[in-house]
XYZ file of C-alpha atoms in Angstrom:
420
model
C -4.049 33.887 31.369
C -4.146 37.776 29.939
C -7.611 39.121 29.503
C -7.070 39.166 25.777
C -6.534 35.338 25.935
C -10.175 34.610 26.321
C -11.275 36.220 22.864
C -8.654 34.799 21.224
C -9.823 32.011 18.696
C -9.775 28.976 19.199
C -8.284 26.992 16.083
C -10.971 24.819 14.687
C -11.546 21.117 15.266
C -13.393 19.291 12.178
C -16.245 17.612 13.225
C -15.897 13.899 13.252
C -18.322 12.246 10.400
C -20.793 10.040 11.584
C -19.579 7.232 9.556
C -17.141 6.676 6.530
C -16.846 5.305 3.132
C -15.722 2.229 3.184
C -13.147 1.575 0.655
C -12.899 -2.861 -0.060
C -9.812 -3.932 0.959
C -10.125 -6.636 -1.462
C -11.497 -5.218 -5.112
C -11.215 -1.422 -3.827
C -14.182 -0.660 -4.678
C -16.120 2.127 -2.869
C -19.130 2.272 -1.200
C -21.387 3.847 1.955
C -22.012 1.365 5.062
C -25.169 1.173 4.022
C -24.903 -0.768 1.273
C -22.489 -3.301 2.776
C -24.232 -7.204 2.316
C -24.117 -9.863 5.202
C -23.411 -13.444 4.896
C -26.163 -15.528 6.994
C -24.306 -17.192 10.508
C -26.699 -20.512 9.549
C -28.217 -22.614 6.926
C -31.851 -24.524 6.389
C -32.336 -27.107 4.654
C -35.971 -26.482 4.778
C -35.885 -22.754 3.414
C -34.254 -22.292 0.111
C -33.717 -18.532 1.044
C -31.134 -20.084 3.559
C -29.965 -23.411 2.025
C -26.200 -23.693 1.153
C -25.479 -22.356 -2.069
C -22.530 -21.328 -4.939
C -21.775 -17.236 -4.190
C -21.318 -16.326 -7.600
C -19.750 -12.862 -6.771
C -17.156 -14.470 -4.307
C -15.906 -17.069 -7.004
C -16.258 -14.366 -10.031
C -13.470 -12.163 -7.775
C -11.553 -15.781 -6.716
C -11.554 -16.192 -10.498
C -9.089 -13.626 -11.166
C -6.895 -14.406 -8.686
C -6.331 -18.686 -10.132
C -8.392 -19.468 -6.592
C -10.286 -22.375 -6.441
C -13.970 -21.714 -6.194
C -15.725 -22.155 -3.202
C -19.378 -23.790 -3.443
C -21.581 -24.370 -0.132
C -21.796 -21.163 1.609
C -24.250 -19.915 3.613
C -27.140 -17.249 1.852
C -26.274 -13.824 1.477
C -28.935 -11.376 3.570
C -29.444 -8.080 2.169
C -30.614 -5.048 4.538
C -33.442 -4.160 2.350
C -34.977 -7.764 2.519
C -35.118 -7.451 6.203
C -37.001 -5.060 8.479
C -35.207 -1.752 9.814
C -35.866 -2.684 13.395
C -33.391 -5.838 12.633
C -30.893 -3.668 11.734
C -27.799 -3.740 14.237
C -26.516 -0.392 14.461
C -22.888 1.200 16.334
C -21.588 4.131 16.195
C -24.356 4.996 13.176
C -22.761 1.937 11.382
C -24.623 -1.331 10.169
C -22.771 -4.056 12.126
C -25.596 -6.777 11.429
C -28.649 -8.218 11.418
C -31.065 -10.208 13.086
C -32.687 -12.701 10.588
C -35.903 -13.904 10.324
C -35.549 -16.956 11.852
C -34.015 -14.408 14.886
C -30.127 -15.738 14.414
C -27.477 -12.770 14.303
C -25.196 -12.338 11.744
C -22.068 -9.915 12.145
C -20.495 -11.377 8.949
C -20.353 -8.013 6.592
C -19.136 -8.201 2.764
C -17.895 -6.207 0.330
C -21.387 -6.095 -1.962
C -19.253 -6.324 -5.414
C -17.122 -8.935 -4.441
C -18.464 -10.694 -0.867
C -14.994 -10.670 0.566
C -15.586 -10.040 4.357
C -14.695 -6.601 5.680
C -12.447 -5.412 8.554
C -13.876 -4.790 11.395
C -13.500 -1.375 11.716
C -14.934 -0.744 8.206
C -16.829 2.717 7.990
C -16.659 3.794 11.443
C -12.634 4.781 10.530
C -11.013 5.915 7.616
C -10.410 3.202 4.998
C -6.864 4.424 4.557
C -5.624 2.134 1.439
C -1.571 2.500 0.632
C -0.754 0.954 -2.972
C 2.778 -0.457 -4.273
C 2.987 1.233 -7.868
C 6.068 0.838 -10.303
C 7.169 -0.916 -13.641
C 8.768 -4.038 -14.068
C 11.184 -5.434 -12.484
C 11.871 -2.451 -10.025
C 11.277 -5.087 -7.072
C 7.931 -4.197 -5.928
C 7.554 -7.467 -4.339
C 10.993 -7.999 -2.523
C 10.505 -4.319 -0.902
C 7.072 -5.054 0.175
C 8.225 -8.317 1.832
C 11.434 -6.490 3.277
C 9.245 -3.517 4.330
C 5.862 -5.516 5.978
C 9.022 -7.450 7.705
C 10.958 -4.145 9.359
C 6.919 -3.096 10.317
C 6.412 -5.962 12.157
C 9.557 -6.374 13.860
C 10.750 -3.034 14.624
C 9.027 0.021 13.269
C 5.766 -0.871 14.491
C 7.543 -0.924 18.300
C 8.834 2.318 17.779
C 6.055 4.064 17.237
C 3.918 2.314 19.916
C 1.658 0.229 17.400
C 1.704 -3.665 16.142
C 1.895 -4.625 12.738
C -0.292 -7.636 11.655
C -1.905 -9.517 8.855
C -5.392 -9.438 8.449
C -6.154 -12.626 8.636
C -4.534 -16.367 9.344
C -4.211 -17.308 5.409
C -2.645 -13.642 4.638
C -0.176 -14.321 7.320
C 0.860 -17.650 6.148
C 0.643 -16.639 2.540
C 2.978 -13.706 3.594
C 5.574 -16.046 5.670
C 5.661 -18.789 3.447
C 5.864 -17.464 0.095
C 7.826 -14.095 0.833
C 8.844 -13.935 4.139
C 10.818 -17.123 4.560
C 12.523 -17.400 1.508
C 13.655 -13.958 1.750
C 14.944 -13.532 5.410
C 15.313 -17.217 5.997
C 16.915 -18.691 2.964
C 18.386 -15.465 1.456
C 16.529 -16.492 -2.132
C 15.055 -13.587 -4.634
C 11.743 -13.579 -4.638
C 10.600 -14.261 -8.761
C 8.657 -11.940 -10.434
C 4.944 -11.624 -10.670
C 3.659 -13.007 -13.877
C 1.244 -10.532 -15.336
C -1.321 -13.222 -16.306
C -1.393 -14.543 -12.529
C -2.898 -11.615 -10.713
C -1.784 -12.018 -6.379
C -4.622 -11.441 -4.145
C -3.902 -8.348 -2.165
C -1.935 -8.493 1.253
C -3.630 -7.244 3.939
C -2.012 -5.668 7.272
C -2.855 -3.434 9.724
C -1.126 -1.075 11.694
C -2.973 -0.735 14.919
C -1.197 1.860 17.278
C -1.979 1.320 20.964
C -3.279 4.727 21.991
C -7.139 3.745 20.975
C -8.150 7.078 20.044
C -6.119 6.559 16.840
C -8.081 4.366 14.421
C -5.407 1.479 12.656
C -4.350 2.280 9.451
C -5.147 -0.525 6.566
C -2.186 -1.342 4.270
C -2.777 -3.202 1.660
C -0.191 -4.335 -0.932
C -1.603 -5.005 -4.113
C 1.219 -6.707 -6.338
C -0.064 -5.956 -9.506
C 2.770 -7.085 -11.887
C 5.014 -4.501 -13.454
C 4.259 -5.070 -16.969
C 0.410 -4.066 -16.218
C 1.712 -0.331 -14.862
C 1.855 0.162 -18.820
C -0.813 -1.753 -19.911
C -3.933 0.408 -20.344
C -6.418 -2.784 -20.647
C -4.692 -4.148 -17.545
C -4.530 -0.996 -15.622
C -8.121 -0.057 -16.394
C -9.371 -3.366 -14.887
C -7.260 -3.804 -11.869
C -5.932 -0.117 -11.520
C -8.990 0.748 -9.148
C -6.839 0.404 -6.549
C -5.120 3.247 -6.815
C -7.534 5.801 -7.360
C -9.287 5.024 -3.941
C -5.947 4.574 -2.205
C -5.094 7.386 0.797
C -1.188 6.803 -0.280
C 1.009 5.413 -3.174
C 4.617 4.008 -3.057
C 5.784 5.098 -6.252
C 8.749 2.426 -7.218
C 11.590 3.645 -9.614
C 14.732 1.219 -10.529
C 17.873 3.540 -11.126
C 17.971 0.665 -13.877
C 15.257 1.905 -15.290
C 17.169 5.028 -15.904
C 18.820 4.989 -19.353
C 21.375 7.979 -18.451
C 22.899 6.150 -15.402
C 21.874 2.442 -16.019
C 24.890 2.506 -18.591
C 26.955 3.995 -16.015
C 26.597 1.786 -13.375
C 27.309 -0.760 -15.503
C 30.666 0.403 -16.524
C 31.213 1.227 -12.486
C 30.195 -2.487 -11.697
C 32.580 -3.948 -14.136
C 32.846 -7.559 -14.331
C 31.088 -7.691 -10.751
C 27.924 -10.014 -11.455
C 24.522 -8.933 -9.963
C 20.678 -8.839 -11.606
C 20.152 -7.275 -14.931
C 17.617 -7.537 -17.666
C 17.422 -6.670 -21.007
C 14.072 -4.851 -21.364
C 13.239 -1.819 -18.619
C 9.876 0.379 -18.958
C 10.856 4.288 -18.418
C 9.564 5.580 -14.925
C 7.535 8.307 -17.099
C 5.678 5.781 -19.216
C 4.538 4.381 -16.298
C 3.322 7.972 -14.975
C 1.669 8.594 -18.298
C -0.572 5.312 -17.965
C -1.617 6.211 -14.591
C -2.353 9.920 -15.997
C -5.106 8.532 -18.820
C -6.228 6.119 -16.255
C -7.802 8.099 -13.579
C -5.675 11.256 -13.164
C -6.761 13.256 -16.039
C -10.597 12.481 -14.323
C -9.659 14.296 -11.100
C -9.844 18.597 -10.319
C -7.028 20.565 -12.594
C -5.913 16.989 -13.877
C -3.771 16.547 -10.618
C -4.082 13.955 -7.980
C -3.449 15.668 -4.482
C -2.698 11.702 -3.044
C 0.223 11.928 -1.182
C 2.452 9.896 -3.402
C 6.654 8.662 -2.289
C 8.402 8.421 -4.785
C 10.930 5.484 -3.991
C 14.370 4.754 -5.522
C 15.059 1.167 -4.883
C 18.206 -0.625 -4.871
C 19.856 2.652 -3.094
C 22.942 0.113 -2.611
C 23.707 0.374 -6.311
C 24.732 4.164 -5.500
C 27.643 2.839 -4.204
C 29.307 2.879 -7.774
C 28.257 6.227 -8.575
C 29.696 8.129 -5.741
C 32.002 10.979 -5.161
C 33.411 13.589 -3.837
C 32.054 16.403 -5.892
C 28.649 14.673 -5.549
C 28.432 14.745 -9.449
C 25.646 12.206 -8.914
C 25.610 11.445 -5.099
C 28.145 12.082 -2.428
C 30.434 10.043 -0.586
C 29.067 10.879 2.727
C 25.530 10.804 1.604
C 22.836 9.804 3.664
C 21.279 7.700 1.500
C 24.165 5.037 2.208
C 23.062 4.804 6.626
C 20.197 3.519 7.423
C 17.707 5.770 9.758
C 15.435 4.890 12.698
C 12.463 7.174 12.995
C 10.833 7.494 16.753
C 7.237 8.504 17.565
C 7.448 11.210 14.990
C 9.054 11.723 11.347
C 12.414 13.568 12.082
C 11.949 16.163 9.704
C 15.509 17.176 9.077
C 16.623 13.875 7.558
C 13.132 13.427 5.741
C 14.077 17.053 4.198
C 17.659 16.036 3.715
C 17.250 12.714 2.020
C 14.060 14.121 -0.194
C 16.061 17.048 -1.589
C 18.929 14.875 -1.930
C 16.763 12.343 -4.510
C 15.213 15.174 -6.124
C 18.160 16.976 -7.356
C 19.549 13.214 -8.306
C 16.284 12.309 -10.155
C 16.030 15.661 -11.906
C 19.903 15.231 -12.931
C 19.430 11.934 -13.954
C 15.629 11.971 -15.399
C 14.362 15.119 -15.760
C 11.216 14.320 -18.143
C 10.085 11.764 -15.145
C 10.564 14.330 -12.711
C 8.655 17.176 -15.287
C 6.110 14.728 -15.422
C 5.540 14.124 -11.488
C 5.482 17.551 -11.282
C 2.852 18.301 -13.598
C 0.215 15.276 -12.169
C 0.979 14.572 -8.695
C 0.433 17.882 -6.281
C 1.428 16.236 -3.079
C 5.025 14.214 -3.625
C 8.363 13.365 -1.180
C 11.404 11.614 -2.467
C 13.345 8.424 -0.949
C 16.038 5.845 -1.329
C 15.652 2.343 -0.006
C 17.638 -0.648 -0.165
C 15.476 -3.787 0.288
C 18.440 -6.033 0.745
C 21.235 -3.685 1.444
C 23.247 -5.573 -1.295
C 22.691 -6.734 -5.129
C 21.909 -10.303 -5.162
C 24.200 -12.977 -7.571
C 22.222 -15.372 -9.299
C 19.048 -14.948 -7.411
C 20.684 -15.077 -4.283
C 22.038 -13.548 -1.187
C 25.304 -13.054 -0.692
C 24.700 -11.613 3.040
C 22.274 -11.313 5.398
C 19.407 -9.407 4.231
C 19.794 -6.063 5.921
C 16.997 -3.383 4.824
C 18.180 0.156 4.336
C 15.366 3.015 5.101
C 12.670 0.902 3.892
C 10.195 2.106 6.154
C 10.716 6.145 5.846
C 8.495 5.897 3.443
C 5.858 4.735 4.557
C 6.377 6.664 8.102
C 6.134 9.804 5.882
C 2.961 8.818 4.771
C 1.308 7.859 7.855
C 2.809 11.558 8.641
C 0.855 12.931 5.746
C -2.392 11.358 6.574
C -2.019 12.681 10.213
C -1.301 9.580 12.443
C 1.790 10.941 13.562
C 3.442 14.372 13.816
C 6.414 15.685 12.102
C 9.576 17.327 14.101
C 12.684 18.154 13.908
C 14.785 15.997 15.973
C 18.394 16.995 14.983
């Protein structure tokens, strides 16, 4: 070491808050630890305090969701009602409470909607990732196709595991998505905008403990309520607190090339509907919603913007590259390793932006002008266009995950370098 080496500056480490904001994984609200309520870990029959009871917030939030309400649960304890010194403290985090009859509880809720909370809840970074798009763009086939390729292979690669939350999210997830998807090669049906899903819950725990796991939560809010200002308002929260959005867009949706594929697809049959919502009106919504609210009337939320159904590209190829080129990326899949590779994120994200500014150029004027902190992709959930809601092949996923590796990029789990 040269003698000027010792006064050179060191670069500066950010302290490490005591605790976090906790953002529900359930309703999304936010809120400090300290407000967090408990659920008690008994009942008496002798104390009303403590006697089994309706939760009123729980079934108000299970309400929403067409779930059955729930009646006989234990009391609900709230840290104010009971003495400081009963307070169970880690890490400068309420973790529980000693009761007064002396009995534990460890059971913390959300305090607007009593859903219990992860674990890990304030003492990490409640990093929420949302699934935003309009109609029919196939938000829920590419959240099933990408929780799958997270599980089974991306997760591995970058020395982590993938899993739900809890039992009933996991067999919610297989049975409903999963299965019928990768087993039995049927489309999954759109969500209904009057019957709101419960979010899916995951996390991605890496191995290395010193890196807290990242939360993903998929909240399938139906298509049609992405430009519904009533609909947003109320279940839109979501998005503001999320740490990253997956930003859907259909080429379909596209007027300029949806004709074109057409006339490129010929008589070959495959899934079209009548009515699409324009990628900007969708943008626009979000932009009354909560984006006008933030600094400059930009969100700085990192935000990929996704093209789905890549594998309709096909029919738009060429040569000259008019649209896309024959040799394009966007047609091979890619396997990221420990880190983004940097030179195909760069590649395929100018690629998409020149095609979406060709192709859409108020959408892309529009991005521009709300969203400070955006990357461009191209996924193919299936790898091929279902016929009459069903597989022709095997399901065989096509980059779906380089999106959300980007992301965990952005929010620092994982570095960035160029591999090629």
């Amino acid at each position: 070491m040269g003698i000027f080496d010792i006064f050179k500056k060191k670069p500066m480490v950010e302290p490490r808050p005591l605790f976090y904001d906790i953002v529900c994984p359930y309703c999304f609200s936010k809120f400090a630890p300290d407000e967090v309520v408990f659920r008690a870990a008994h009942s008496r029959e002798d104390d009303e305090d403590y006697a089994l009871q309706e939760d009123e917030v729980l079934n108000r939030y299970r309400e929403r969701f067409g779930l059955d309400s729930v009646y006989d649960m234990e009391a609900i304890l709230r840290p104010g009602d009971i003495p400081v010194e009963h307070h169970i403290y880690s890490d400068h985090v309420l973790l529980g409470l000693n009761d007064r009859y002396g009995v534990m509880t460890r059971h913390r809720l959300c305090p607007r909607c009593h859903n219990e909370l992860p674990v890990t809840s304030g003492k990490v970074p409640s990093n929420i990732i949302s699934i935003v798009g309009a109609s029919q763009v196939g938000k829920s086939v590419y959240m099933t196709s990408l929780i799958h390729t997270l599980q089974h292979s991306t997760a591995e690669h970058f020395n982590a595991a993938c899993m739900p939350l809890n039992a009933e999210i996991s067999r919610r997830f297989r049975t409903m998505y999963e299965e019928p998807l990768f087993e039995r090669g049927d489309l999954l049906a759109s969500t209904q905008k009057e019957k709101m899903q419960e979010p899916f819950i995951f996390q991605f725990v890496f191995k290395d403990e010193t890196k807290p796991p990242l939360t993903l939560v998929f909240f399938d809010v139906a298509g049609e309520g992405m430009v519904d200002e009533d609909y947003l308002g109320l279940h839109g929260q979501h998005i503001k607190n999320s740490a990253g959005i997956l930003f859907m867009v259909d080429p379909l949706q596209i007027r300029s090339i949806r004709d074109k594929i057409r006339i490129q697809m010929g008589d070959e049959p495959g899934e079209w509907v009548s009515q699409y919502d324009e990628p900007r009106d969708v943008v626009l919504t979000m932009f009354g919603d909560f984006i006008a609210y933030e600094d400059k009337g930009k969100t700085d939320i990192p935000t990929a913007v996704v093209l789905t159904k890549s594998d309709m590209l096909h029919s738009l190829k060429d040569e000259d590259g008019e649209y896309i080129k024959s040799n394009s990326n966007v047609f091979n899949n890619m396997v990221h390793r420990k880190v983004l590779d940097k030179a195909e994120f760069e590649n395929i994200d100018g690629e998409i932006r020149r095609f979406i500014e060709k192709v859409d150029r108020p959408f892309k004027g529009t991005m521009d002008v709300y969203f400070s902190n955006t990357a461009y992709f191209a996924v193919s959930a299936l790898g091929s266009n279902p016929v009459h809601q069903k597989m022709q092949s095997v399901v065989s996923p096509i980059r779906v995950d380089e999106p959300f590796i980007w992301l965990m990029y952005k929010l620092k789990y994982i570095e960035g370098r160029d591999e090629a």
